[in-house]
PDB file of C-alpha atoms in Angstrom:
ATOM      1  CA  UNK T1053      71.645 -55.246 -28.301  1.00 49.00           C
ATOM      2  CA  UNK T1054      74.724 -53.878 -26.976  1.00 53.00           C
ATOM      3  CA  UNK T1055      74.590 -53.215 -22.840  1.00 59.00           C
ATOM      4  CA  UNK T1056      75.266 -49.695 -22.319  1.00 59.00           C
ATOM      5  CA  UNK T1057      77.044 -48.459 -19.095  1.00 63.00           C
ATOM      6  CA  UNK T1058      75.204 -47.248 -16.090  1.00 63.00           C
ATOM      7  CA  UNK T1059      74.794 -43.409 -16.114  1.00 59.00           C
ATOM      8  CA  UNK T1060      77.093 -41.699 -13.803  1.00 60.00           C
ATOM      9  CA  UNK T1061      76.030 -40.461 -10.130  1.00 59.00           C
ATOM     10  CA  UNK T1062      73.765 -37.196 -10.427  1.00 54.00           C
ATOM     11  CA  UNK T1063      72.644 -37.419 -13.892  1.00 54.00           C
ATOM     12  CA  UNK T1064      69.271 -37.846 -15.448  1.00 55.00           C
ATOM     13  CA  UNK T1065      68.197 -41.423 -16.950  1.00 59.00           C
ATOM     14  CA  UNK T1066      67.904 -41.775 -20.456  1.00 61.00           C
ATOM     15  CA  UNK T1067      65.224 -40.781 -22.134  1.00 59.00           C
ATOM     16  CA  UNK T1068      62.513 -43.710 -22.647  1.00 60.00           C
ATOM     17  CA  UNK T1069      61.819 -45.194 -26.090  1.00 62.00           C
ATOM     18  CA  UNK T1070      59.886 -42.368 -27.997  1.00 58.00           C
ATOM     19  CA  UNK T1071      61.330 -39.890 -27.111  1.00 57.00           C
ATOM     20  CA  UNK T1072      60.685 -37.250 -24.036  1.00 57.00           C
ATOM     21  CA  UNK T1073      60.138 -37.353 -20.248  1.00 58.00           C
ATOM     22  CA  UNK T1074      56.195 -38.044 -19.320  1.00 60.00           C
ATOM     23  CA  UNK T1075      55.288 -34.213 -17.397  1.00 61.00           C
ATOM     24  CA  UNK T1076      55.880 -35.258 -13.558  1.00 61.00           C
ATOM     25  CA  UNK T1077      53.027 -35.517 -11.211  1.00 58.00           C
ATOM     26  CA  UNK T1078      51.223 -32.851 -10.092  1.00 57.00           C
ATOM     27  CA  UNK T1079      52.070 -31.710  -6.120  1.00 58.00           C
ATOM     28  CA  UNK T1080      49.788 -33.181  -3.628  1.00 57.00           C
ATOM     29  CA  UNK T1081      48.410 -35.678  -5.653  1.00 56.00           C
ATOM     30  CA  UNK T1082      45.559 -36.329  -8.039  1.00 57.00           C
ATOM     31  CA  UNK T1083      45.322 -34.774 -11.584  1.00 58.00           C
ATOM     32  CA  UNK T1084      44.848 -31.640 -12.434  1.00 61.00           C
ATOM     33  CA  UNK T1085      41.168 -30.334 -13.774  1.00 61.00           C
ATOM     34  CA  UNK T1086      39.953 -30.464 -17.683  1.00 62.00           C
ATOM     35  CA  UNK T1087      40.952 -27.236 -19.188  1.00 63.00           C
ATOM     36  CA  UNK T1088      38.044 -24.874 -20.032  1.00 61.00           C
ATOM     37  CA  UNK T1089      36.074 -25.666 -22.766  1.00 59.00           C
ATOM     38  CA  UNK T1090      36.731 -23.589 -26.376  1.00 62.00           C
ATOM     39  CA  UNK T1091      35.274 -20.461 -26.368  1.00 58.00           C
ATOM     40  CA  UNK T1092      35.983 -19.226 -23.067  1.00 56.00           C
ATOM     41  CA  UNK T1093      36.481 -19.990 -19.564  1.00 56.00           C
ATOM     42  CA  UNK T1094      33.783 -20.907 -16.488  1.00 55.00           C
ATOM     43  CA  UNK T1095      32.307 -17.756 -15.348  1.00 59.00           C
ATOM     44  CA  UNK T1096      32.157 -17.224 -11.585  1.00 59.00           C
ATOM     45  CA  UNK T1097      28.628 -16.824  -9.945  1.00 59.00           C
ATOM     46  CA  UNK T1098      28.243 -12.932  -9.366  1.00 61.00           C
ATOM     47  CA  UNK T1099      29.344 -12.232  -5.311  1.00 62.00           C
ATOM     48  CA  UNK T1100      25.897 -11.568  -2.949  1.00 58.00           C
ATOM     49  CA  UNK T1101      25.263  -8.559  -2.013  1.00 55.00           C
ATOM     50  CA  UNK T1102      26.332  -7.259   1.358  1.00 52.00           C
ATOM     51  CA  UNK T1103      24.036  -7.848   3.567  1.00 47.00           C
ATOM     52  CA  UNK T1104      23.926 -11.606   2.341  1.00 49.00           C
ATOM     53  CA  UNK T1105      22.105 -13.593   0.266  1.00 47.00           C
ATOM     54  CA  UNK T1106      20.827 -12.599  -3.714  1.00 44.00           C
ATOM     55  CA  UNK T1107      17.889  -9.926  -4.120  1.00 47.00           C
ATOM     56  CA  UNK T1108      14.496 -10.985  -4.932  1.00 42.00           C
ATOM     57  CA  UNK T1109      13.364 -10.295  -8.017  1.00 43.00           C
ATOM     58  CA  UNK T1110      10.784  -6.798  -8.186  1.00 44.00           C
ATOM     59  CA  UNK T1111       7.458  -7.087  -7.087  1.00 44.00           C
ATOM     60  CA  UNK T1112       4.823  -5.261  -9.205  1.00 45.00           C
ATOM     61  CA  UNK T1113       2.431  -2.868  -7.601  1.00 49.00           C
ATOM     62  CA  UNK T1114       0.897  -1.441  -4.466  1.00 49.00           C
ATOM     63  CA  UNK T1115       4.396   0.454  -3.472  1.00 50.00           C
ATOM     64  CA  UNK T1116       5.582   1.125  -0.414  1.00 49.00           C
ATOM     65  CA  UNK T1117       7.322  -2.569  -0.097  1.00 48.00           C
ATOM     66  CA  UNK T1118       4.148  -4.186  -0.862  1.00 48.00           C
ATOM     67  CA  UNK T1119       3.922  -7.881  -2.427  1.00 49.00           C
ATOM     68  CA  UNK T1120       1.572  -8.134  -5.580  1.00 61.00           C
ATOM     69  CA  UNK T1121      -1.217  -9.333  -3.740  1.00 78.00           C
ATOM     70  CA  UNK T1122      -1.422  -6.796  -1.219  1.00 87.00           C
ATOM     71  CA  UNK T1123      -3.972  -7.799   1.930  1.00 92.00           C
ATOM     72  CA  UNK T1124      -7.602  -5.941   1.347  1.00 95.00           C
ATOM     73  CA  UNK T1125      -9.306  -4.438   4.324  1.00 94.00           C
ATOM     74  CA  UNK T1126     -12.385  -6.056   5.343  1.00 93.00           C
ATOM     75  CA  UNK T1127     -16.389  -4.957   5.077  1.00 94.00           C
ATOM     76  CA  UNK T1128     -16.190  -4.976   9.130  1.00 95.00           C
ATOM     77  CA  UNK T1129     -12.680  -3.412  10.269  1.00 96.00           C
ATOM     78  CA  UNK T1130     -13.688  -0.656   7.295  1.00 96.00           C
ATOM     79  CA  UNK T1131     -16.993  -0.321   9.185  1.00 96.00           C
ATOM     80  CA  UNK T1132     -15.482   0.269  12.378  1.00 96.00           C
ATOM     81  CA  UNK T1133     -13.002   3.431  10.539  1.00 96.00           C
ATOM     82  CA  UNK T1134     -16.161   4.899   9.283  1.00 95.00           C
ATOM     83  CA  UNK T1135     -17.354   4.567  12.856  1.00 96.00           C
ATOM     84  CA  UNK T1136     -14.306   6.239  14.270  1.00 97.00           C
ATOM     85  CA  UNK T1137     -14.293   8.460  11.907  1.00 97.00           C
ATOM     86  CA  UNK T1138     -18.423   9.831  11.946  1.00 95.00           C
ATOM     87  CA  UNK T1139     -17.123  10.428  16.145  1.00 96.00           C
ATOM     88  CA  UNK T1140     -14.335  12.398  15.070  1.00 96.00           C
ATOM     89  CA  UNK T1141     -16.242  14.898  12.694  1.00 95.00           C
ATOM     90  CA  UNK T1142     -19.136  14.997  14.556  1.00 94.00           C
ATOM     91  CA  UNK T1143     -17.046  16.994  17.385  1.00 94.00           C
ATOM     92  CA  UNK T1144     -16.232  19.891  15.387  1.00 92.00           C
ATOM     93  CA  UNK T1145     -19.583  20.147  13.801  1.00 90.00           C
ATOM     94  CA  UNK T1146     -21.164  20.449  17.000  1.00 90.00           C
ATOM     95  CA  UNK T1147     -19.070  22.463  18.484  1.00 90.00           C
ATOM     96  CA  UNK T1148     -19.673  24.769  15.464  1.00 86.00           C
ATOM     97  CA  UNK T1149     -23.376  24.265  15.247  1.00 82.00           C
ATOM     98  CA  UNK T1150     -23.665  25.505  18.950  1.00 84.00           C
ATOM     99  CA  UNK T1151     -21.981  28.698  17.817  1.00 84.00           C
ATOM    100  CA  UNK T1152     -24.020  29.581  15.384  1.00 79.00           C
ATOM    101  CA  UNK T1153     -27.088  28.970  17.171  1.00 76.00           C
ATOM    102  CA  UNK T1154     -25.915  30.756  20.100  1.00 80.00           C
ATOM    103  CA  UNK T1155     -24.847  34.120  17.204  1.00 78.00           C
ATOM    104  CA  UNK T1156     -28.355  33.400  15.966  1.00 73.00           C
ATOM    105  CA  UNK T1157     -30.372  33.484  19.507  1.00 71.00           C
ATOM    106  CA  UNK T1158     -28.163  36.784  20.326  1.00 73.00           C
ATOM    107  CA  UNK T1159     -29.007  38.469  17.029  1.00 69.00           C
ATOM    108  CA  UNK T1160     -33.083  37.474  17.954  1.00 66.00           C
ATOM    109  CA  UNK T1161     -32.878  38.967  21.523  1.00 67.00           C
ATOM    110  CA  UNK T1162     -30.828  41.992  19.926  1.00 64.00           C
ATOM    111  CA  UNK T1163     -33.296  43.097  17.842  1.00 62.00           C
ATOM    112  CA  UNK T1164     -35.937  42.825  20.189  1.00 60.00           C
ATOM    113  CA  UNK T1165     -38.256  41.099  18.028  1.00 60.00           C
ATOM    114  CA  UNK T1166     -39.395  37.810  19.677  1.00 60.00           C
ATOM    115  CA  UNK T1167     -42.235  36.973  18.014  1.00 65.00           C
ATOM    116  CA  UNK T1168     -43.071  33.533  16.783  1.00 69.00           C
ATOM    117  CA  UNK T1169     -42.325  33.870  13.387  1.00 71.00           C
ATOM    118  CA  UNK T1170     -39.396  35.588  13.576  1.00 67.00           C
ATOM    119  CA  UNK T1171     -37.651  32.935  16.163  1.00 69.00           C
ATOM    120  CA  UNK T1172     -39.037  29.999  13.760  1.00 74.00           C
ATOM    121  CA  UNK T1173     -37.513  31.840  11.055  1.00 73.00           C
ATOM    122  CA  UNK T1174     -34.160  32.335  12.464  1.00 70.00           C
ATOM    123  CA  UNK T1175     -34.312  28.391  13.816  1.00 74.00           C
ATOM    124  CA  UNK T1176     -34.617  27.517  10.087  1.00 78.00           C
ATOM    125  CA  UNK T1177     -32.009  29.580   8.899  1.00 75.00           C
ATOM    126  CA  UNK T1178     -29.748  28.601  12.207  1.00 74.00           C
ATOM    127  CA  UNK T1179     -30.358  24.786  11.081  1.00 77.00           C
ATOM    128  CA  UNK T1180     -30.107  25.038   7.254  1.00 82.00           C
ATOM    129  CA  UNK T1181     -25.997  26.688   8.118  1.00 82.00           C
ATOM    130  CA  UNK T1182     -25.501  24.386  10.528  1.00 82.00           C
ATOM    131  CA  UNK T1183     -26.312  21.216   7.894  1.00 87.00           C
ATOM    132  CA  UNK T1184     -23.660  23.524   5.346  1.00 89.00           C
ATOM    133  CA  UNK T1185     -21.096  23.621   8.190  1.00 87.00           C
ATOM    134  CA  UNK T1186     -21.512  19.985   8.908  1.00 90.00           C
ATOM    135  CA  UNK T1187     -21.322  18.685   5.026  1.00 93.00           C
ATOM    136  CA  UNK T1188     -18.268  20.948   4.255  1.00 93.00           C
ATOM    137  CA  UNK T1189     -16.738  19.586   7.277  1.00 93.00           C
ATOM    138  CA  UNK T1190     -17.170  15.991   6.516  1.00 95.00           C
ATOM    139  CA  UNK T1191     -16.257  16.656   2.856  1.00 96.00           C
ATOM    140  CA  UNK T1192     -13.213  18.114   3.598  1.00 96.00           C
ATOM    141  CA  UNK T1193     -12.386  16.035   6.108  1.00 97.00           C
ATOM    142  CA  UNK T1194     -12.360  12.471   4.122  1.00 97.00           C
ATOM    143  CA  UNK T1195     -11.425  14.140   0.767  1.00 97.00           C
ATOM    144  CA  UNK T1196      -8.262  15.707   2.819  1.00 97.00           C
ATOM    145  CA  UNK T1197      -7.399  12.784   4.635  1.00 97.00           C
ATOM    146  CA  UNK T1198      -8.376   9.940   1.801  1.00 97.00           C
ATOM    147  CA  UNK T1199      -6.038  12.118  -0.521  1.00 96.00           C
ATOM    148  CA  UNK T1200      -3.225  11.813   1.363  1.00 94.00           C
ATOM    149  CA  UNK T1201      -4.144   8.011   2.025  1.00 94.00           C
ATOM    150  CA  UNK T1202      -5.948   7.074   5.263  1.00 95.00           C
ATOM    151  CA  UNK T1203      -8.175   8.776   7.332  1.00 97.00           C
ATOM    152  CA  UNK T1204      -7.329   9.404  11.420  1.00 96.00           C
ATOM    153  CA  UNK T1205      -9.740   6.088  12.183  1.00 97.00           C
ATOM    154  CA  UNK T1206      -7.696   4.292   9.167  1.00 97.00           C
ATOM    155  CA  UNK T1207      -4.142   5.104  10.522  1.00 96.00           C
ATOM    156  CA  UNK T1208      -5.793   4.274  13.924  1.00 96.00           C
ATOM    157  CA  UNK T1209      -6.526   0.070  12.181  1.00 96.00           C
ATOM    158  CA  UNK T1210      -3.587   0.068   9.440  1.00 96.00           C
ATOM    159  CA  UNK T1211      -5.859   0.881   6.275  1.00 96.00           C
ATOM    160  CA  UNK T1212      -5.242   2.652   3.110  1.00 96.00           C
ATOM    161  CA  UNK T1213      -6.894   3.740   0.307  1.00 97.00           C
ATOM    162  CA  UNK T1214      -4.679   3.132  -2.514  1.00 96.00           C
ATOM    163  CA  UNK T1215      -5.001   3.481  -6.458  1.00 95.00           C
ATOM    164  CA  UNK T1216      -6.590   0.183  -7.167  1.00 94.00           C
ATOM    165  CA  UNK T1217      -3.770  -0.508 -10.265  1.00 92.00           C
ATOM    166  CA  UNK T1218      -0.526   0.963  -8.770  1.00 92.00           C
ATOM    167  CA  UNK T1219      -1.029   1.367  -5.064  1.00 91.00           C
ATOM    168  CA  UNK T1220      -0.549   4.518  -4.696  1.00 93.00           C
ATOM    169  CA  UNK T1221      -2.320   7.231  -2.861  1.00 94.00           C
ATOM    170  CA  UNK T1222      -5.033   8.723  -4.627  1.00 96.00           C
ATOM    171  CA  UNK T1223      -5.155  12.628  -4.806  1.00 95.00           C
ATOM    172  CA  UNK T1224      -7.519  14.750  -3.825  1.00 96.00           C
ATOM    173  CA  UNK T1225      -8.920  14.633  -7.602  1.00 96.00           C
ATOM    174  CA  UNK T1226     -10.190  11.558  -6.972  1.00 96.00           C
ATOM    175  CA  UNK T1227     -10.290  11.200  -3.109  1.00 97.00           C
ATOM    176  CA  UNK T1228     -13.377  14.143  -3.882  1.00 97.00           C
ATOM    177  CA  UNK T1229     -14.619  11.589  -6.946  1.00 97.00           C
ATOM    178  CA  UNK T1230     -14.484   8.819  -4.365  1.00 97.00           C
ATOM    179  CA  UNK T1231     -16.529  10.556  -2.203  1.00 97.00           C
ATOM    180  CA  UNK T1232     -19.517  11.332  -4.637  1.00 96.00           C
ATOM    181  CA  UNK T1233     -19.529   7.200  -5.450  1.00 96.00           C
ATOM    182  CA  UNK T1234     -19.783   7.266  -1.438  1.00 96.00           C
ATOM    183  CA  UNK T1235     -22.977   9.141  -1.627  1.00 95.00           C
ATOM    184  CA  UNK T1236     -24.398   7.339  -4.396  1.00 95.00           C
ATOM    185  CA  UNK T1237     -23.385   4.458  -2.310  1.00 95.00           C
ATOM    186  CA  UNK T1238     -25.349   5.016   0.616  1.00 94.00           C
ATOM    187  CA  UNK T1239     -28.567   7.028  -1.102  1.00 95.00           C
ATOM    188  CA  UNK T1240     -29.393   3.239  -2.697  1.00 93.00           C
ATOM    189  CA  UNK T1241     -30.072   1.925   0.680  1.00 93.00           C
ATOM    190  CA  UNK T1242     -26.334   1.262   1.474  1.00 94.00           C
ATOM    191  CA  UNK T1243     -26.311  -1.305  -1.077  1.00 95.00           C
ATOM    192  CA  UNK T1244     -23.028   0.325  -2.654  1.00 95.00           C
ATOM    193  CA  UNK T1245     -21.109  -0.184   0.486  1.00 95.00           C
ATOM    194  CA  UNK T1246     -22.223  -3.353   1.610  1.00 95.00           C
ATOM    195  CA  UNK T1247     -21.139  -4.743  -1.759  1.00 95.00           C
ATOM    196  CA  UNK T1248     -17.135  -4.859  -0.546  1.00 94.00           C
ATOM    197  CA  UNK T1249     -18.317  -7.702   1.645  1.00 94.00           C
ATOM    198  CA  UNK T1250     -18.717  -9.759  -1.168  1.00 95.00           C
ATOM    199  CA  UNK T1251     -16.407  -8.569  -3.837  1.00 94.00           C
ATOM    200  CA  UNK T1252     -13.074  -9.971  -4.138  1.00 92.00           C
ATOM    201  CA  UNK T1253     -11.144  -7.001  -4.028  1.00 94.00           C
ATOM    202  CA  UNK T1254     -13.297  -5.646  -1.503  1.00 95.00           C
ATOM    203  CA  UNK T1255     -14.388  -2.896  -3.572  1.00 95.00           C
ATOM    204  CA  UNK T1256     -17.901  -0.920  -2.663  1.00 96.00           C
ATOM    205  CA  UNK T1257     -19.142   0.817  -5.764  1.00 96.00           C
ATOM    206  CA  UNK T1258     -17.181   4.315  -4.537  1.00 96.00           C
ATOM    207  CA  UNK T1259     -14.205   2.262  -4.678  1.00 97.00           C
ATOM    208  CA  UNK T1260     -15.096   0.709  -8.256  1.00 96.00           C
ATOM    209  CA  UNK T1261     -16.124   4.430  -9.598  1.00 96.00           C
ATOM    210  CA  UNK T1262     -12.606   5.858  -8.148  1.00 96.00           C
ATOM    211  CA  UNK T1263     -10.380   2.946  -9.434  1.00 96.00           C
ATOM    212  CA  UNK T1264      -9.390   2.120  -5.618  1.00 97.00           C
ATOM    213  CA  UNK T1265      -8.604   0.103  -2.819  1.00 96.00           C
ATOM    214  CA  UNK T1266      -8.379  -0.273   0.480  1.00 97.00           C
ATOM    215  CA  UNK T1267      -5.221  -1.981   2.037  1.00 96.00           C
ATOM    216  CA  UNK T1268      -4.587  -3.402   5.291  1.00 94.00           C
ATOM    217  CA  UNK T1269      -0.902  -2.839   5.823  1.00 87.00           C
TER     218      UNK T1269
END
């Protein structure tokens, strides 16, 4: 093979044997990464929200921010609401009751006719409205209050009645239906409302004839 001159200052080499220059190296260092497989490139993750971190996946049920297994009140702490809440009707139906016995005694001594019959027959009547004002006090009350969701005593102890599917609140509809499964509850020697100490829900049989439950929040 003939020797061929050196290439003058400030020119490139020759070109090796097969032709072309090999690509030069990349800056810093190192190789560069595989090109994306055919088809498409790598997709980014999606950026996190905001405030940080990804968002949980939806819980089912119960509302209000509730988990799916929301926390049932207890035979006891419910025990103690119904407690608070028999002292909290029980004001205004006294209160009430001494009214109209005190209208009753005036209209007796009014009409001048105190004889024992007639006072024992306006003592009947005076009792028989006072029992009337009493039960449509306490009806209204809890199917008011159990409608909307908790009674005064059950705000007081962080308990709700709650649609036993959904969680929500009930309705009056069938706050007034819960309250007739209350009555049948405690006419069968209270047997209907012990029963939430032993069911797993905590359900008494007013809760089971209403579809609800009662949540400690």
């Amino acid at each position: 093979m003939q020797n061929q001159p050196p290439p003058p200052p400030g020119s490139f080499p020759p070109p090796p044997p097969g032709g072309g220059y090999p690509p030069p190296p990349p800056p810093g260092g190192g190789y560069p990464p595989p090109p994306p497989p055919a088809g498409g490139g790598y997709s980014p993750p999606p950026p996190p929200p905001p405030s940080g971190g990804y968002p949980l996946a939806p819980q089912p049920g119960y509302g209000y921010g509730q988990p799916s297994q929301p926390r049932y009140g207890g035979f006891w702490i419910r025990f103690v609401a119904a407690f608070i809440d028999g002292i909290i009707v029980a004001i205004p139906i006294f209160i009430l009751s001494l009214i109209v016995g005190v209208m009753v005694g005036v209209a007796v001594g009014v009409s001048g006719n105190n004889n024992s019959q007639t006072t024992n027959a306006a003592s009947t009547a005076a009792g028989g409205l006072a029992e009337l004002v009493a039960f449509v006090i306490t009806v209204a009350y809890f199917i008011y209050f159990w409608g909307r969701g908790q009674t005064l005593a059950m705000r007081l102890l962080h308990l709700r009645v709650a649609d036993a599917t959904t969680g929500a609140p009930i309705g009056y509809g069938r706050a007034a239906l819960r309250y007739l499964g209350y009555i049948i509850s405690s006419v069968v020697c209270y047997i209907g409302l012990i029963w939430a100490a032993f069911d797993s829900r905590k359900q008494g049989w007013h809760d089971k004839i209403a579809s609800t439950v009662v949540i400690q929040d």
